[in-house]
XYZ file of C-alpha atoms in Angstrom:
738
model
C 98.512 126.829 84.816
C 95.010 127.626 86.017
C 94.795 130.811 88.019
C 92.500 133.486 89.349
C 93.060 136.938 87.871
C 92.226 139.751 90.279
C 91.863 143.127 88.624
C 93.702 146.150 89.953
C 91.473 149.143 89.267
C 90.981 152.647 90.648
C 90.202 154.775 93.674
C 88.887 153.063 96.818
C 88.643 149.506 95.403
C 92.245 149.791 94.263
C 93.390 150.930 97.704
C 91.446 148.111 99.336
C 93.297 145.680 97.080
C 96.600 146.683 98.700
C 95.186 145.487 102.020
C 93.083 142.495 101.000
C 95.120 140.898 98.222
C 97.935 139.682 100.519
C 95.287 137.831 102.555
C 93.727 136.351 99.420
C 97.075 135.224 98.054
C 98.170 133.641 101.323
C 94.951 131.670 101.807
C 94.732 130.686 98.122
C 98.283 129.367 98.147
C 97.262 126.676 100.647
C 95.056 125.195 97.901
C 97.628 125.594 95.165
C 95.632 128.427 93.627
C 97.719 131.123 91.995
C 96.205 134.616 92.232
C 97.625 137.210 89.870
C 96.685 140.843 89.310
C 96.046 142.633 86.043
C 96.115 146.429 86.052
C 93.086 147.825 84.224
C 93.061 151.152 86.023
C 92.399 154.283 83.999
C 96.077 155.212 84.262
C 97.229 151.826 83.006
C 94.724 151.870 80.161
C 95.998 155.294 79.069
C 99.651 154.271 79.245
C 98.982 151.065 77.310
C 97.657 153.125 74.408
C 100.860 155.162 74.174
C 103.587 152.576 74.760
C 105.140 153.513 71.414
C 106.107 156.942 72.742
C 107.229 155.875 76.215
C 110.627 154.503 77.319
C 110.758 150.834 78.210
C 110.673 151.439 81.959
C 107.391 153.373 81.635
C 105.585 151.002 79.288
C 102.747 148.862 80.618
C 101.028 145.883 78.982
C 97.508 146.152 77.611
C 96.000 144.029 80.367
C 92.444 144.822 79.324
C 93.046 143.357 75.878
C 94.624 140.290 77.497
C 91.620 139.796 79.778
C 89.245 140.356 76.877
C 90.874 137.493 74.990
C 90.837 135.320 78.106
C 87.128 135.999 78.712
C 86.353 134.118 75.508
C 88.027 130.932 76.770
C 86.883 128.200 79.185
C 89.897 128.918 81.432
C 88.765 132.421 82.405
C 88.388 133.094 86.127
C 88.392 136.867 86.553
C 87.466 138.925 89.598
C 86.555 142.388 88.365
C 86.502 145.300 90.812
C 84.852 148.665 90.050
C 86.916 150.913 87.828
C 86.673 154.507 86.652
C 84.419 154.875 83.614
C 86.083 158.098 82.622
C 84.252 161.177 81.498
C 86.355 163.651 79.529
C 87.094 165.797 82.619
C 88.293 162.692 84.484
C 90.333 161.586 81.476
C 91.977 164.998 81.224
C 92.729 164.982 84.952
C 94.375 161.570 84.681
C 96.431 162.698 81.680
C 97.578 165.807 83.563
C 98.629 163.746 86.593
C 100.577 161.305 84.447
C 102.263 164.121 82.544
C 103.263 165.606 85.893
C 104.807 162.269 86.827
C 107.075 162.369 83.765
C 105.035 160.415 81.231
C 105.247 161.846 77.704
C 101.553 161.833 76.895
C 99.788 164.163 74.468
C 96.909 166.324 75.631
C 93.410 165.163 74.793
C 92.493 167.029 71.571
C 89.141 168.779 71.968
C 89.185 169.555 68.252
C 90.571 167.241 65.589
C 92.480 169.343 63.054
C 95.308 167.024 61.954
C 95.945 163.352 61.354
C 97.930 163.291 64.584
C 94.923 164.748 66.443
C 92.768 162.042 64.899
C 95.168 159.317 66.022
C 95.494 160.699 69.564
C 91.736 161.135 69.937
C 91.137 157.571 68.718
C 93.562 156.193 71.294
C 91.993 158.126 74.148
C 88.518 157.177 72.974
C 89.469 153.553 73.617
C 89.830 154.249 77.346
C 87.159 156.843 78.089
C 83.696 155.930 79.291
C 82.915 152.338 80.056
C 85.830 150.895 78.134
C 86.307 147.946 80.476
C 82.924 146.324 80.907
C 82.045 145.603 77.263
C 85.420 143.921 76.764
C 85.117 141.567 79.730
C 81.417 140.832 79.650
C 81.414 137.836 77.328
C 78.437 136.482 79.227
C 75.155 137.624 80.700
C 74.647 138.874 84.227
C 73.242 137.018 87.229
C 73.049 139.560 90.050
C 71.338 139.018 93.392
C 71.579 139.694 97.107
C 73.008 136.631 98.886
C 70.799 135.235 101.633
C 73.301 136.247 104.329
C 73.351 139.854 103.083
C 69.581 140.053 102.872
C 69.219 138.600 106.371
C 71.695 141.124 107.732
C 69.862 144.017 106.065
C 66.590 142.921 107.647
C 68.124 142.713 111.103
C 70.186 145.877 110.674
C 68.098 148.119 108.420
C 69.665 151.137 106.787
C 67.974 154.506 107.078
C 65.088 155.304 104.744
C 63.645 158.782 104.443
C 59.923 159.168 104.993
C 57.714 160.017 102.021
C 54.890 162.540 102.018
C 51.769 162.156 99.917
C 52.148 165.772 98.832
C 55.748 165.380 97.649
C 56.437 167.442 94.541
C 59.254 165.203 93.331
C 58.756 163.887 89.804
C 60.555 162.653 86.719
C 60.429 164.742 83.541
C 61.036 163.021 80.211
C 60.455 163.709 76.532
C 57.208 162.662 74.878
C 58.595 162.677 71.345
C 61.722 163.302 69.331
C 63.908 161.166 71.615
C 65.776 157.898 71.165
C 62.830 155.777 72.195
C 60.313 157.480 69.926
C 62.538 157.316 66.846
C 63.899 153.801 67.253
C 63.890 151.400 64.314
C 64.966 147.771 64.651
C 65.644 144.865 62.321
C 66.622 141.205 62.745
C 69.213 140.143 60.198
C 68.256 137.087 58.180
C 71.824 136.250 57.172
C 75.427 137.244 57.856
C 76.097 140.637 56.322
C 78.259 143.725 56.404
C 76.551 147.019 57.167
C 77.478 150.621 56.488
C 76.239 153.712 58.301
C 76.089 156.688 55.968
C 74.942 160.289 55.933
C 73.136 161.507 52.827
C 73.190 165.304 52.685
C 70.381 167.415 51.252
C 72.356 167.779 48.007
C 72.806 164.013 47.719
C 76.406 163.864 48.939
C 77.013 160.517 50.672
C 79.471 160.324 53.577
C 80.305 157.038 55.284
C 80.081 157.353 59.063
C 81.051 153.703 59.622
C 82.413 151.763 56.675
C 82.005 148.218 57.905
C 79.914 146.627 60.628
C 80.007 142.819 60.351
C 76.759 141.259 61.542
C 75.584 137.694 62.021
C 72.372 135.942 61.112
C 69.759 136.502 63.794
C 71.433 139.667 65.084
C 69.195 142.530 66.181
C 70.338 145.904 64.836
C 68.775 149.167 65.985
C 69.113 152.757 64.886
C 67.624 155.880 66.402
C 68.049 159.621 66.712
C 67.454 162.322 69.297
C 66.316 165.514 67.615
C 68.164 168.303 69.350
C 65.585 170.981 68.578
C 62.968 168.982 70.465
C 65.459 168.185 73.214
C 66.197 171.862 73.782
C 62.521 172.776 73.721
C 61.887 170.081 76.327
C 64.774 171.243 78.507
C 63.648 174.865 78.435
C 60.194 173.763 79.560
C 61.671 171.805 82.484
C 63.805 174.733 83.636
C 60.640 176.854 83.683
C 58.667 174.065 85.389
C 61.211 173.648 88.192
C 61.194 177.399 88.755
C 57.386 177.583 88.783
C 57.008 174.562 91.102
C 59.838 175.778 93.370
C 61.639 172.435 93.288
C 65.270 171.614 92.638
C 66.296 171.171 89.016
C 68.450 168.113 88.359
C 69.498 166.150 85.304
C 70.333 162.453 85.428
C 72.354 160.907 82.609
C 74.993 158.215 82.093
C 77.887 160.222 80.707
C 80.265 157.374 81.505
C 78.654 154.354 79.855
C 76.992 156.453 77.126
C 80.240 158.279 76.574
C 79.354 159.864 73.210
C 75.667 160.725 73.424
C 75.188 161.712 77.051
C 77.981 164.299 77.348
C 76.416 166.020 74.323
C 72.985 165.918 75.973
C 74.530 167.204 79.196
C 76.059 170.072 77.252
C 72.639 171.028 75.914
C 71.277 171.054 79.469
C 74.026 173.471 80.508
C 73.440 175.686 77.479
C 69.676 175.783 77.923
C 69.889 176.447 81.660
C 72.278 179.332 80.966
C 70.642 180.353 77.697
C 71.343 184.075 78.137
C 75.008 183.455 78.929
C 75.557 181.303 75.856
C 73.595 183.694 73.652
C 76.063 186.439 74.556
C 79.323 184.574 75.153
C 78.854 181.171 73.520
C 81.076 181.861 70.519
C 83.844 183.215 72.732
C 83.673 180.201 75.051
C 83.813 177.828 72.097
C 86.797 179.665 70.630
C 88.567 179.278 73.972
C 87.904 175.532 73.974
C 85.451 175.756 76.885
C 82.716 173.250 76.098
C 79.391 172.899 77.880
C 79.744 169.146 77.300
C 82.491 169.144 79.943
C 80.232 170.850 82.463
C 79.962 174.178 84.217
C 82.972 173.416 86.413
C 85.351 173.112 83.454
C 84.046 176.353 81.972
C 84.421 178.295 85.214
C 87.925 176.918 85.691
C 88.912 178.209 82.265
C 87.526 181.720 82.613
C 90.626 183.074 84.354
C 92.453 182.849 81.045
C 89.936 185.122 79.329
C 90.231 188.886 79.405
C 86.575 189.270 80.348
C 86.463 186.088 82.418
C 85.152 187.865 85.508
C 82.318 189.324 83.445
C 81.339 185.901 82.093
C 81.583 184.355 85.556
C 79.198 187.026 86.867
C 76.797 186.163 84.060
C 76.826 182.495 85.107
C 76.262 183.493 88.730
C 73.315 185.617 87.634
C 71.928 182.631 85.713
C 72.146 180.479 88.830
C 70.500 183.184 90.958
C 67.627 183.800 88.545
C 66.965 180.217 87.497
C 65.376 177.411 89.480
C 67.329 176.152 92.465
C 69.932 173.687 91.271
C 70.417 170.295 92.901
C 73.887 170.137 94.386
C 76.686 167.609 94.428
C 78.427 169.523 97.222
C 76.572 172.568 98.494
C 79.450 173.577 100.799
C 81.779 173.874 97.808
C 79.146 175.253 95.428
C 79.367 172.230 93.108
C 76.085 171.934 91.261
C 74.392 169.162 89.357
C 75.662 170.827 86.186
C 79.339 171.106 87.140
C 80.642 167.725 85.909
C 78.810 165.339 83.551
C 79.980 162.281 85.514
C 79.097 163.608 88.988
C 75.422 162.638 88.803
C 74.990 159.200 87.249
C 71.381 158.173 86.802
C 71.549 154.594 88.054
C 73.100 155.692 91.371
C 71.558 159.154 91.756
C 67.911 158.234 91.221
C 67.673 155.440 93.824
C 69.617 157.594 96.288
C 67.053 160.345 95.756
C 64.152 157.918 96.186
C 65.709 156.509 99.349
C 66.028 160.057 100.740
C 62.324 161.008 100.686
C 62.539 161.998 97.020
C 64.990 164.724 97.964
C 68.309 165.983 96.695
C 70.521 168.567 98.342
C 69.811 172.196 97.545
C 72.168 175.196 97.426
C 71.210 176.082 101.006
C 72.530 172.733 102.243
C 69.052 171.352 102.917
C 67.104 168.555 101.277
C 64.268 169.479 98.933
C 61.819 167.998 96.450
C 63.300 167.614 93.006
C 62.412 167.604 89.339
C 64.567 164.805 87.954
C 65.138 165.382 84.252
C 65.796 162.203 82.258
C 65.538 163.408 78.660
C 65.212 160.074 76.856
C 61.978 158.296 77.753
C 63.259 154.734 77.243
C 63.542 153.943 80.963
C 62.441 157.119 82.770
C 59.019 155.656 83.539
C 60.594 153.055 85.829
C 61.682 155.750 88.275
C 58.401 157.626 88.042
C 56.542 154.401 88.889
C 58.655 153.917 92.033
C 58.187 157.570 93.033
C 54.415 157.276 92.561
C 54.374 154.125 94.684
C 56.319 155.810 97.493
C 54.102 158.886 97.341
C 51.019 156.678 97.667
C 52.316 154.070 100.121
C 55.295 155.581 101.929
C 58.900 154.469 102.081
C 59.879 150.827 101.779
C 60.757 148.876 104.914
C 64.144 147.121 104.657
C 63.172 144.776 107.534
C 60.344 143.205 105.541
C 60.738 144.043 101.869
C 61.347 141.443 99.213
C 64.179 141.428 96.728
C 64.516 141.922 92.969
C 67.461 139.935 91.578
C 68.385 140.519 87.958
C 69.247 138.484 84.904
C 70.755 140.947 82.448
C 71.403 140.735 78.722
C 74.852 142.266 78.344
C 77.132 139.792 76.561
C 79.127 140.903 73.533
C 78.313 144.615 73.914
C 74.578 144.092 73.721
C 72.214 147.020 73.178
C 72.837 150.700 73.883
C 76.035 150.224 75.889
C 77.670 148.927 72.716
C 76.713 151.989 70.695
C 79.786 154.195 71.268
C 81.478 153.493 67.940
C 78.168 153.938 66.146
C 77.027 157.220 67.728
C 77.402 160.503 65.863
C 76.603 164.166 66.302
C 75.166 164.975 62.884
C 77.038 167.725 61.038
C 74.398 168.720 58.501
C 70.769 168.118 57.557
C 69.868 165.092 55.487
C 69.373 161.420 56.246
C 71.320 158.817 58.180
C 70.955 155.318 56.805
C 72.024 151.803 57.687
C 72.710 149.985 54.423
C 73.538 146.320 53.870
C 76.073 144.824 51.469
C 73.468 144.648 48.680
C 72.711 148.351 49.021
C 69.344 147.934 50.718
C 68.439 150.612 53.257
C 67.507 148.812 56.480
C 67.133 151.851 58.762
C 66.704 155.515 57.834
C 66.146 158.760 59.745
C 65.721 162.343 58.675
C 68.207 164.444 60.634
C 69.158 168.047 61.251
C 72.554 169.466 62.165
C 73.359 168.698 65.804
C 71.021 165.717 66.104
C 72.450 162.694 67.950
C 72.165 159.468 65.951
C 73.170 156.055 67.207
C 73.000 152.381 66.309
C 73.544 149.287 68.395
C 73.715 145.533 68.007
C 72.495 142.563 70.003
C 73.744 139.194 68.865
C 71.594 136.086 68.798
C 73.816 133.829 70.934
C 73.695 136.208 73.945
C 69.905 136.460 73.585
C 69.553 132.674 73.651
C 71.875 132.475 76.656
C 69.913 135.241 78.414
C 66.628 133.353 78.036
C 68.277 130.146 79.278
C 69.772 131.932 82.296
C 66.395 133.461 83.170
C 64.716 130.057 83.196
C 67.603 128.550 85.170
C 67.387 131.243 87.848
C 63.595 131.089 88.031
C 63.709 127.339 88.594
C 66.638 127.423 91.032
C 64.936 129.994 93.260
C 61.307 129.122 92.465
C 60.744 132.826 91.921
C 58.592 134.566 89.297
C 60.641 136.025 86.455
C 59.558 139.016 84.400
C 61.049 140.063 81.080
C 60.985 143.879 81.099
C 60.104 144.462 77.439
C 57.731 146.987 75.885
C 55.920 145.940 72.722
C 55.427 149.613 71.802
C 59.213 150.024 71.396
C 60.849 148.771 68.183
C 63.836 146.960 69.739
C 61.720 145.385 72.448
C 59.191 144.065 69.919
C 61.989 142.126 68.268
C 63.274 140.908 71.633
C 59.770 139.758 72.587
C 59.543 137.716 69.381
C 62.870 136.045 70.185
C 62.007 135.403 73.839
C 58.758 133.764 72.725
C 60.755 131.738 70.186
C 63.409 130.511 72.641
C 61.387 129.958 75.835
C 59.825 126.708 74.505
C 63.342 125.268 74.192
C 63.463 125.097 78.018
C 61.444 123.363 80.705
C 59.200 126.127 82.034
C 56.525 123.885 83.555
C 55.414 125.257 86.902
C 57.347 128.493 86.472
C 55.809 131.966 86.515
C 57.497 133.717 83.577
C 55.911 136.866 82.149
C 56.643 139.666 79.697
C 55.653 143.153 80.864
C 56.585 146.693 79.883
C 59.190 148.242 82.191
C 56.579 150.463 83.842
C 54.175 147.581 84.472
C 57.056 145.346 85.585
C 58.105 148.025 88.068
C 54.604 148.298 89.472
C 54.387 144.525 89.898
C 57.835 144.300 91.480
C 57.271 147.050 94.071
C 53.828 145.642 94.890
C 55.455 142.283 95.622
C 58.356 143.960 97.472
C 55.907 145.437 99.967
C 54.531 141.936 100.596
C 58.025 140.578 101.206
C 57.948 138.685 97.909
C 60.789 138.301 95.418
C 60.641 138.894 91.653
C 63.436 138.312 89.140
C 63.828 141.171 86.680
C 65.014 139.890 83.299
C 66.244 142.914 81.427
C 68.360 144.339 78.689
C 71.713 145.927 79.310
C 70.720 149.414 80.444
C 67.918 148.250 82.720
C 70.314 145.643 84.114
C 72.545 148.532 85.143
C 69.673 150.603 86.506
C 67.846 147.813 88.338
C 70.960 146.427 89.981
C 71.408 149.799 91.648
C 67.777 150.786 92.154
C 66.545 147.799 94.100
C 69.730 146.993 96.078
C 70.046 150.607 97.237
C 66.464 150.452 98.489
C 66.826 146.955 99.968
C 70.402 146.963 101.279
C 71.434 150.601 101.305
C 74.054 149.989 98.621
C 74.548 148.013 95.443
C 78.085 147.065 96.538
C 76.674 144.177 98.579
C 75.279 142.290 95.592
C 76.644 139.006 94.314
C 77.378 139.561 90.632
C 78.196 136.457 88.609
C 78.751 136.471 84.865
C 78.735 132.891 83.521
C 80.834 133.444 80.402
C 79.334 131.936 77.266
C 82.440 129.838 76.500
C 82.585 128.343 79.987
C 84.725 130.707 82.027
C 83.614 132.895 84.896
C 83.653 136.644 85.538
C 82.872 137.716 89.084
C 82.087 141.379 89.646
C 82.264 143.065 93.012
C 79.623 145.769 93.118
C 79.419 149.467 92.443
C 82.140 152.061 92.914
C 80.097 155.262 92.849
C 81.198 156.438 96.299
C 84.848 155.564 95.694
C 86.113 159.126 95.047
C 84.827 160.434 98.386
C 86.445 157.509 100.174
C 89.828 158.317 98.641
C 89.492 161.950 99.650
C 88.812 160.880 103.231
C 91.781 158.508 103.252
C 94.160 161.212 102.039
C 92.764 163.676 104.566
C 92.654 161.461 107.656
C 94.017 157.979 106.803
C 90.601 156.367 107.071
C 89.089 154.267 104.276
C 85.370 153.604 104.518
C 85.214 151.416 101.417
C 83.250 148.210 102.121
C 84.891 145.152 100.553
C 81.889 142.888 101.059
C 81.476 142.664 97.286
C 85.024 141.394 97.005
C 84.341 138.746 99.666
C 81.251 137.527 97.811
C 82.970 137.474 94.424
C 86.021 135.677 95.797
C 83.916 132.861 97.232
C 82.190 132.087 93.923
C 85.510 132.470 92.102
C 87.046 129.774 94.338
C 83.986 127.613 93.767
C 84.301 128.023 89.999
C 88.011 127.223 90.234
C 87.289 124.099 92.277
C 84.735 122.807 89.797
C 86.818 123.659 86.729
C 90.043 122.186 88.079
C 88.800 119.403 90.376
C 90.461 121.132 93.313
C 88.922 120.037 96.607
C 90.850 122.570 98.683
C 89.590 125.447 96.529
C 86.040 124.287 97.309
C 86.883 124.250 101.011
C 88.143 127.838 100.679
C 84.897 128.790 98.948
C 82.628 127.156 101.522
C 84.517 128.488 104.532
C 84.728 131.983 103.075
C 80.967 131.985 102.554
C 80.414 131.041 106.197
C 83.029 133.551 107.360
C 81.243 136.313 105.429
C 78.036 135.425 107.243
C 79.837 135.750 110.575
C 81.432 138.996 109.399
C 77.973 140.452 108.787
C 76.447 139.140 112.013
C 79.388 140.502 114.002
C 78.958 143.848 112.206
C 82.587 144.188 111.200
C 82.006 146.307 108.111
C 83.842 149.653 108.087
C 82.356 152.121 110.524
C 81.757 155.784 109.744
C 84.140 157.625 112.042
C 87.845 157.881 112.632
C 88.792 155.802 115.646
C 86.760 152.781 114.507
C 87.684 149.932 112.201
C 87.838 150.935 108.572
C 88.405 148.907 105.413
C 91.695 147.536 106.746
C 90.079 146.447 110.001
C 87.270 144.738 108.126
C 89.878 142.722 106.211
C 91.481 141.643 109.477
C 88.185 140.343 110.797
C 87.359 138.576 107.561
C 90.785 136.895 107.736
C 90.133 135.916 111.354
C 86.661 134.482 110.766
C 87.833 132.704 107.612
C 90.777 131.139 109.423
C 88.467 129.982 112.219
C 86.083 128.394 109.704
C 88.986 126.658 107.968
C 90.238 125.379 111.309
C 86.814 123.895 112.044
C 86.292 122.179 108.690
C 86.741 118.384 108.788
C 87.441 117.564 105.142
C 91.186 118.295 105.227
C 93.043 117.748 108.517
C 96.330 119.261 107.314
C 94.566 122.436 106.180
C 92.607 122.612 109.420
C 95.756 122.321 111.512
C 97.559 125.091 109.654
C 94.640 127.459 109.955
C 94.001 126.538 113.581
C 97.457 127.901 114.335
C 96.790 131.079 112.327
C 93.303 131.546 113.798
C 94.694 131.251 117.314
C 97.403 133.788 116.597
C 94.985 136.247 114.992
C 92.533 135.922 117.874
C 95.158 136.278 120.587
C 96.624 139.344 118.843
C 93.253 140.951 118.095
C 93.761 143.877 120.464
C 97.306 144.556 119.214
C 96.297 144.376 115.550
C 93.353 146.719 116.070
C 95.624 149.105 117.942
C 98.050 149.157 115.017
C 95.312 149.543 112.420
C 93.387 152.272 114.223
C 96.445 154.018 115.620
C 97.457 155.422 112.227
C 94.105 157.153 111.706
C 93.575 160.885 111.939
C 96.588 162.232 110.093
C 96.913 162.774 106.318
C 98.030 159.799 104.238
C 100.384 159.996 101.267
C 99.635 157.516 98.479
C 101.651 159.346 95.844
C 98.856 160.080 93.380
C 95.196 159.682 92.627
C 94.968 157.971 89.250
C 98.372 156.289 89.579
C 99.428 155.747 93.160
C 102.932 154.969 94.351
C 102.788 151.220 94.982
C 105.134 151.226 97.976
C 103.366 154.158 99.600
C 99.951 152.555 99.059
C 101.223 149.304 100.602
C 102.508 151.182 103.631
C 99.229 153.047 104.092
C 96.991 150.038 103.574
C 99.079 147.522 105.597
C 99.961 149.439 108.779
C 99.829 146.462 111.169
C 103.180 144.718 111.388
C 101.602 142.038 113.565
C 98.888 141.183 111.042
C 101.315 141.351 108.121
C 103.718 138.948 109.794
C 101.010 136.386 110.526
C 99.522 136.517 107.030
C 102.853 136.490 105.226
C 104.054 133.577 107.347
C 101.137 131.264 106.515
C 102.169 127.958 104.983
C 100.754 124.466 104.638
């Protein structure tokens, strides 16, 4: 039976599901559409990996694997909410919570000493970082701001900090020795099977990956970051921030790049506190306190050391004598270096640009910032935007254009598919990619500690990406720019394939260009200031970066974007925006029973999911649900019923009530199905007449702490009670029938 699968995830989006899903299910049932959930939360993903050591009543299915299989079929209709892309500290916290709830889970092994350690680490590695997205994304990304959202943003502009021409904010990036500089790339002529191997100085060959099946036409890249040059660069930036009297900040992607970026983050911590690690580094390592986990994890572990107070004082001295650190929470003393997943580049950089180029300093005030992005692959994009703001001032949300994105991401394309092919080199020598015949396709000289990685980009996703770009350019009559740099090895191969596949499509009258990311950024922001739109056609990482950068500047958040993934085999994946602010929202809910999470992304995704269902299953009522929901969302925005900011106003639960009301009223007014209209006219009348009572019940619970029974794994009944506090609303929704 055809159905819509609605993912149950983590943090604020998960809590919102407890409130919104009953509404979805009730309305969908009137069209014969079955809506089911699949739990792909971090907790569920962990438990699924260890079912063999859990009793039957604690076992959970591997829903992510199920959805991954489904995504490769024409029947797929999946609504994917934001989930935790777990860094190691988050993973350890989730494990600890589950252990405390009676689940017999092993600790995450920091060091692998036994076969059991190896097995446990391998299982946990399957759930850490961005484990979800590569599995589900069996198609390329079409992400844009819907017209209703853009119109609302222009009429109700979010705040934008002013820019000064003498701002000292800048991006610092490596000019050699990094992933970009060392990249090598090949296009496979035929199906093959590759091996990644390390050849030591004495000739000893060690296989790092035994077998990597590849297909004809596949693009395979390999590159290395030389740690000696990385550390030299980092030391220079620490000194530069101190000399320029600006905040020091580092911006990485320790979630998606779950192998390489935590290592890089660890080097930042060790270089910033060079004196501390020179004196105590061996002791910290022996105690299992790794810089890769961040300063916060180290400080938390010092109490167990005999001279912990002495080491803590040394860290405090390092903070006092170094440049001012950008802060995650200045009131709590949480710095940019505390947790590798606290400052994520795609969210942190646009937020900084939106706020006058400032981050928060240790004194609780905003200040100019040196943003350190070690690898130079995409750092220039942010510098170009900063330079534009310094020269021309902040952008104006009431007039600025938009930059939708067509992103190459299917089948683990590019760097985000590199996790199982990324290694911290153990000894000097060479790392090679060798084909079945023994030919060396890619080779790098390496030193101990260097970070080497490979990635793959299959030909079918590339063809689909080019097709989708042309389709979007024609549908919107908007210029489309492929962000590709001919001076970079991978991009040169992509350019050759784009130029090969573009003639297969009707591009007459379309403005389609290929520009380097820096030049594409300059063109896009120039057009933005004129109120003009430009489609960015990018690879996987820039897809991630651009679909935060421009929406945060245009709309104030990337959560309001429509994100459609037309799956290559005919199904549909509908994503609901970013979850970067989700942890703070949960903290506020627990403290004062108020959830600020904005479910607009869910509304947008649900509408296109119904539309896809209608077209795939010839279901006229599903199309009516889609059309009326789209109109209701427009009313929702015009009536400004998104969650407010303060206790005593409508929050996420109130926004769901109003969406249900406006949707019911639109369904009552539609003329294509009289029976449906009559049923919803009754519901709409009841919701409208009980508006004051429902709001009283929803708002009346605010102010006191809320108990949801856990953070990574909530108590379902408690979460239902917290997120559905209006008996009046619940009765009306649960009683709907046609």
